[in-house]
Amino acid sequence: TSGLQMQIKELGDKIGTRFTLIDKNGVVIADSREDPKLMDNHGARPEILSARSHGEGNATRYSDTIGIKMIYYALPINRDGNVSGYVRTSISLSKIDERLAGLKETVALGAGLAVIAVLVLGYFMALHFSRPIESITRVAESMALGKYDEKVAEEREDEIGKLARALNLMADNLKERIETISGEGNRLKAILAGMVEGVIAIDIDERIVHINKAACEITNTSFENSIGKPLWKVTGLQELNDILEQTITTKSRVEKEIKVFKREGSRHIQILSAPTLSLDKKISGAVIVLHDITDLYAFERVRRDFVANVSHELKTPVTAIRALVETMVDDTDMHEDDRLRFLKKIEKQSIRLATLVGDVLTLSKQESEKGLLDGTRLDLKVVVNSVIQALSTASSARDISIESELPAEHVLINGDEEAVSQAISNLANNALKYTPHGGHVAIRLKKVGPNVLIEVEDNGIGIAPEHQQRIFERFYRVDKARSRELGGTGLGLSIVKHVAISHGGGVEVESEPGRGTVFRITIPRVS
Ligand SMILES: Nc1ncnc2c1ncn2[C@@H]1O[C@H](COP(=O)(O)OP(=O)(O)O)[C@@H](O)[C@H]1O
Ligand SMILES: [Mg+2]
């Protein structure tokens, strides 16, 4: 028995575990820690009872023998099918706790390492994926705000790199396209702004989309006060709105002339309104073009008046001549004196007719030769002398002296001799006509800077200030009856003005009623 006890003790020490051998009656035969003789019968221990009935048993309790908490494990020893005893092993719980603690440490260390690994990995993942996506998002956002200069780094070869390249390409294309569009827009705006015609673009809700400067002026508004607002509200022009309405409902062009009242007076506006169509041929609004034709109107009126005036002026002498001739034809035995008187009247009316036709022809000739005449060089001294010569009969008949003040040297201009001669002659003729008997007329030539000044002065009846500018108009006469009586046509001064202007100069009048008049023509000299 003691040999067995020795072996068990050795084994127990070797593996650090307590072993107990128990016979089938519960008597301890050997124990690796204690003297079996001192130990109780173990037959009633729970692990032994369980081993006997179930083939194995374990229990946890305080050991009476060694006084610490132990885990016991027992197995029956079988011989020839009968239980001949039990072997039991035990280990103190503290030892297990010790081992468990060790295990916990390992687990904690492992978990800690895992956490660090996850963090490190996460950081690199972030660096690798979310950072680039963030910067792509930022660039996309700034693109949405219209900034196309920010770029994404695109050196990567993966999907993110592809995305970055696609985004950068899109930004470049968008930038280019927007620049083209805004460039075209600016060009269009510049063209519209420079146009003489007013242009208003209207959308389908009859609101103003664009209005150029000329249109703003015509409709008394400003760009800022018009955009996005209804046309009628901005212009207050009912007729314009009616035209727009008609354009949109009939989907066709509308043309009309309207009158717009402004502080400076009324203006004639020609309106052309056309519908605008979208790509799918639906009406999308209208474009209205406003053309201020007030000047054209005035010009047209002058023309009409001129034709009416000429007809009227022609009618008077023609009617007179016809009446005189008819009377002479009817009255076969007319007295010789009357016949002579009638003929004299016919002659006077014929001369008047010829003068009128001559003046009208001169005017229309001047008008068709618009611009500066490609004239020849002529000496005004010669021209003035010949005009005075031609008027000598008329002046002496009216007992009016014509004196001339001419420079010693030549006064040269480039021009049409006939026209210039007629202009000076017209002024001198007027001076004679509107100056009472015994008056004085002076014709002067003066060099003033680069110009020559032709002055025709009289001490006649003068012209009241309110007529002084109008006498240059065609057929304008201060006293119609008097002018006619004196053989005037009312065209003389308009011819003078035309000649002066077509020679690169001008004409002015200075006059005081009852004292006299000075006309001054200025024409550039040549050397
Ligand atoms: N020297 C002048 N003194 C006063 N009135 C003048 C003089 N010259 C022109 N006028 C006025 O200007 C008008 C226009 O002149 P003009 O065109 O030459 O026409 P006309 O002499 O045929 O009447 C004249 O009718 C006259 O009333
Ligand atoms: Mg005249």
Tab-separated table of C-alpha atoms in Angstrom, residues 379-382 406-412 445-447 525:
chain	number	residue	atom	x	y	z
A	379	ASP	CA	-12.464	133.277	-107.489
A	380	LEU	CA	-15.318	134.805	-105.460
A	381	LYS	CA	-14.203	138.321	-106.411
A	382	VAL	CA	-15.056	137.546	-110.003
A	406	LEU	CA	-13.457	143.159	-101.796
A	407	PRO	CA	-9.896	142.176	-100.714
A	408	ALA	CA	-7.050	143.066	-103.048
A	409	GLU	CA	-6.026	139.455	-103.608
A	410	HIS	CA	-7.987	136.525	-105.022
A	411	VAL	CA	-10.528	134.751	-102.788
A	412	LEU	CA	-10.526	131.145	-103.892
A	445	LEU	CA	-15.903	139.460	-99.040
A	446	LYS	CA	-13.739	138.825	-95.958
A	447	LYS	CA	-11.168	136.215	-95.166
A	525	ARG	CA	-11.274	128.736	-98.670
